[in-house]
Short mmCIF file of C-alpha atoms and ligand atoms in Angstrom, two decimals:
data_model
loop_
_atom_site.label_atom_id
_atom_site.label_comp_id
_atom_site.label_asym_id
_atom_site.label_seq_id
_atom_site.Cartn_x
_atom_site.Cartn_y
_atom_site.Cartn_z
CA MET A 114 -32.27 27.37 -39.55
CA ARG A 115 -31.23 30.94 -39.42
CA ASP A 116 -30.72 31.06 -43.20
CA ARG A 117 -34.12 29.55 -43.79
CA ALA A 118 -35.70 32.20 -41.43
CA ALA A 119 -33.90 34.92 -43.21
CA ARG A 120 -35.09 33.62 -46.57
CA ASN A 121 -38.74 33.38 -45.49
CA GLN A 122 -38.51 36.79 -43.92
CA SER A 123 -37.34 38.45 -47.18
CA ARG A 124 -39.94 36.61 -49.25
CA LEU A 125 -42.45 37.84 -46.69
CA ASP A 126 -41.21 41.22 -46.71
CA SER A 127 -41.18 41.48 -50.70
CA GLY A 128 -44.91 40.83 -50.36
CA GLN A 129 -44.89 38.34 -53.40
CA GLY A 130 -47.12 35.30 -53.33
CA SER A 131 -50.85 34.77 -52.38
CA ALA A 132 -52.25 35.60 -49.12
CA LYS A 133 -52.28 31.95 -48.19
CA ASP A 134 -48.65 31.62 -49.08
CA LEU A 135 -47.71 34.48 -46.96
CA GLN A 136 -49.73 33.17 -44.14
CA ALA A 137 -47.87 29.79 -44.47
CA LEU A 138 -44.52 31.66 -44.41
CA GLN A 139 -45.59 33.58 -41.43
CA HIS A 140 -46.54 30.37 -39.65
CA GLU A 141 -43.25 28.77 -40.46
CA LEU A 142 -41.35 31.74 -39.28
CA THR A 143 -43.09 31.70 -36.09
CA SER A 144 -42.25 27.97 -35.45
CA LEU A 145 -38.78 28.51 -36.70
CA ALA A 146 -38.18 31.20 -33.96
CA ARG A 147 -39.71 28.91 -31.29
CA ARG A 148 -37.32 26.15 -32.42
CA GLN A 149 -34.46 28.48 -32.43
CA ALA A 150 -35.17 29.57 -28.78
CA GLU A 151 -35.30 26.00 -27.59
CA LEU A 152 -31.99 25.22 -29.40
CA GLU A 153 -30.41 28.38 -27.77
CA GLU A 154 -31.39 27.03 -24.42
CA VAL A 155 -29.91 23.57 -25.09
CA GLU A 156 -26.78 25.26 -26.41
CA LEU A 157 -26.56 27.32 -23.09
CA GLU A 158 -27.15 24.15 -20.99
CA VAL A 159 -24.28 22.34 -23.04
CA MET A 160 -21.81 25.34 -22.40
CA GLU A 161 -22.56 25.34 -18.71
CA ARG A 162 -22.12 21.64 -18.58
CA SER A 163 -18.84 21.92 -20.55
CA GLU A 164 -17.56 24.69 -18.18
CA SER A 165 -18.13 22.62 -15.04
CA LEU A 166 -16.65 19.57 -16.60
CA THR A 167 -13.53 21.74 -17.57
CA ALA A 168 -13.36 22.75 -13.83
CA ARG A 169 -13.66 19.24 -12.76
CA VAL A 170 -10.91 18.17 -15.11
CA ALA A 171 -8.55 20.86 -13.67
CA GLU A 172 -9.45 19.72 -10.13
CA LEU A 173 -8.53 16.12 -10.88
CA GLU A 174 -5.45 17.15 -12.67
CA ALA A 175 -4.33 19.03 -9.52
CA ARG A 176 -5.11 16.12 -7.30
CA ARG A 177 -3.09 13.92 -9.66
CA VAL A 178 -0.08 16.09 -9.34
CA GLU A 179 -0.44 16.10 -5.63
CA LEU A 180 -0.72 12.23 -5.45
CA ALA A 181 2.28 11.86 -7.74
CA GLU A 182 4.24 14.20 -5.34
CA ARG A 183 2.97 12.03 -2.39
CA VAL A 184 4.16 8.86 -4.20
CA GLU A 185 7.46 10.10 -4.83
CA ALA A 186 7.89 11.17 -1.18
CA LEU A 187 6.88 7.79 0.10
CA GLU A 188 9.14 6.08 -2.43
CA SER A 189 12.22 8.06 -1.20
CA GLU A 190 11.09 7.33 2.36
CA ARG A 191 11.01 3.68 1.50
CA ALA A 192 14.45 3.76 -0.07
CA ALA A 193 15.93 5.49 3.00
CA ALA A 194 14.35 2.94 5.34
CA ILE A 195 15.72 0.09 3.20
CA SER A 196 19.22 1.41 3.09
CA LYS A 197 19.07 1.89 6.88
CA LEU A 198 17.98 -1.80 7.33
CA ASP A 199 20.82 -2.78 5.05
CA ASP A 200 23.33 -0.93 7.15
CA GLU A 201 21.88 -2.60 10.28
CA ALA A 202 22.02 -5.95 8.80
CA GLU A 203 25.54 -5.52 7.67
CA LYS A 204 26.58 -4.39 11.22
CA VAL A 205 24.74 -7.36 12.89
CA SER A 206 26.23 -9.89 10.52
CA SER A 207 29.66 -8.55 10.94
CA GLY A 208 29.29 -8.93 14.76
CA ARG A 209 28.28 -12.46 14.28
CA ALA A 210 31.35 -13.29 12.13
CA ASP A 211 33.50 -12.22 15.21
CA ILE A 212 31.46 -14.37 17.70
CA VAL A 213 31.89 -17.48 15.35
CA ALA A 214 35.50 -17.04 15.19
CA GLY A 215 35.66 -16.90 18.97
CA VAL A 216 33.36 -19.87 19.57
CA GLY A 217 35.02 -22.47 17.24
CA THR A 218 33.69 -24.30 14.19
CA GLU A 219 32.65 -27.42 15.88
CA LEU A 220 30.31 -25.75 18.38
CA ILE A 221 28.96 -23.48 15.68
CA ALA A 222 28.11 -26.44 13.57
CA LEU A 223 26.34 -28.06 16.39
CA TYR A 224 24.60 -24.64 16.98
CA GLU A 225 23.33 -24.27 13.46
CA LYS A 226 22.20 -27.90 13.37
CA ILE A 227 19.94 -27.42 16.51
CA ARG A 228 18.91 -23.98 15.23
CA ALA A 229 17.62 -25.60 12.16
CA SER A 230 15.73 -28.28 13.87
CA SER A 231 14.35 -26.18 16.76
CA GLY A 232 12.63 -23.32 15.00
CA GLY A 233 15.50 -20.87 15.04
CA MET A 234 16.33 -21.03 18.74
CA ALA A 235 19.38 -23.20 19.39
CA ALA A 236 20.37 -22.11 22.94
CA ALA A 237 18.21 -21.38 25.78
CA GLU A 238 18.86 -20.28 29.39
CA LEU A 239 18.44 -22.76 32.16
CA ARG A 240 16.61 -20.67 34.74
CA HIS A 241 15.11 -21.79 38.05
CA ARG A 242 15.70 -25.58 36.79
CA ARG A 243 13.63 -24.87 33.70
CA CYS A 244 14.74 -25.00 30.10
CA GLY A 245 14.01 -21.71 28.41
CA GLY A 246 13.32 -23.30 25.06
CA CYS A 247 10.71 -26.07 25.79
CA ARG A 248 9.81 -24.63 29.27
CA LEU A 249 10.02 -28.09 30.84
CA GLU A 250 11.47 -28.39 34.30
CA LEU A 251 14.63 -30.63 34.45
CA GLY A 252 14.70 -33.59 36.74
CA ASN A 253 17.18 -34.10 39.53
CA VAL A 254 19.30 -36.56 37.57
CA ASP A 255 19.81 -34.14 34.81
CA LEU A 256 20.30 -31.18 37.17
CA ASP A 257 23.12 -33.19 38.77
CA ARG A 258 24.74 -34.06 35.66
CA ILE A 259 24.84 -30.43 34.63
CA ARG A 260 25.98 -29.30 38.10
CA THR A 261 28.96 -31.62 37.87
CA SER A 262 29.82 -30.80 34.19
CA PRO A 263 32.80 -28.60 33.65
CA GLN A 264 31.92 -25.12 33.02
CA ASP A 265 33.10 -25.21 29.32
CA GLU A 266 31.21 -28.25 28.50
CA VAL A 267 28.09 -28.02 26.46
CA VAL A 268 25.17 -29.25 28.13
CA ARG A 269 21.80 -29.88 26.46
CA CYS A 270 18.27 -30.16 27.25
CA GLU A 271 17.31 -33.88 27.32
CA GLU A 272 13.81 -32.81 26.11
CA CYS A 273 14.36 -30.38 23.37
CA ARG A 274 18.14 -30.84 22.67
CA ARG A 275 18.78 -27.24 22.95
CA ILE A 276 22.10 -26.04 24.27
CA LEU A 277 21.42 -24.91 27.98
CA ILE A 278 23.20 -21.85 29.15
CA ARG A 279 24.00 -21.87 32.87
CA THR A 280 23.76 -18.77 35.01
CA GLY A 281 23.54 -17.88 38.69
CA GLU A 282 19.84 -18.11 38.52
CA SER A 283 19.79 -21.79 36.99
CA GLY A 284 18.82 -23.37 40.33
CA LEU A 285 21.66 -25.77 40.33
ZN1 LIG B 436 14.22 -27.90 26.58
#
């Protein structure tokens, strides 16, 4: 467009052509100038928009780096927590092995059988005549039977079949 305007201008400056031609050229030059001003305005808008988009991209990029760092920190926190839990699980299960060795395999087998059939709780405290597993109060017959059983005998709740642990507060 600038080329065209320059060409028209030089033709106009040379003064060649009829008055009508020169007038048409003048007219075209004016509208070319107007169009150029319009396009320059658009160009400016595009440049401004491009600048603001560039700034936004930089902002998002910084945020991305920040989030990546946060993810990394959380991942290492999680790894540390898992390793702590692993250590704890190891400690707990090694303690359990000692207990199993002391109790004897027969009772352990019974314990495991009850544990599997009663939601993970195989033994319960007998407390104030009540089974800590099913919460039911034992009858006098059962309580007599338990009272007269030797201390090392395994007694069980007639209701839920859990192993009952006798203590000073059993109410016997
Ligand atoms: Zn019970």
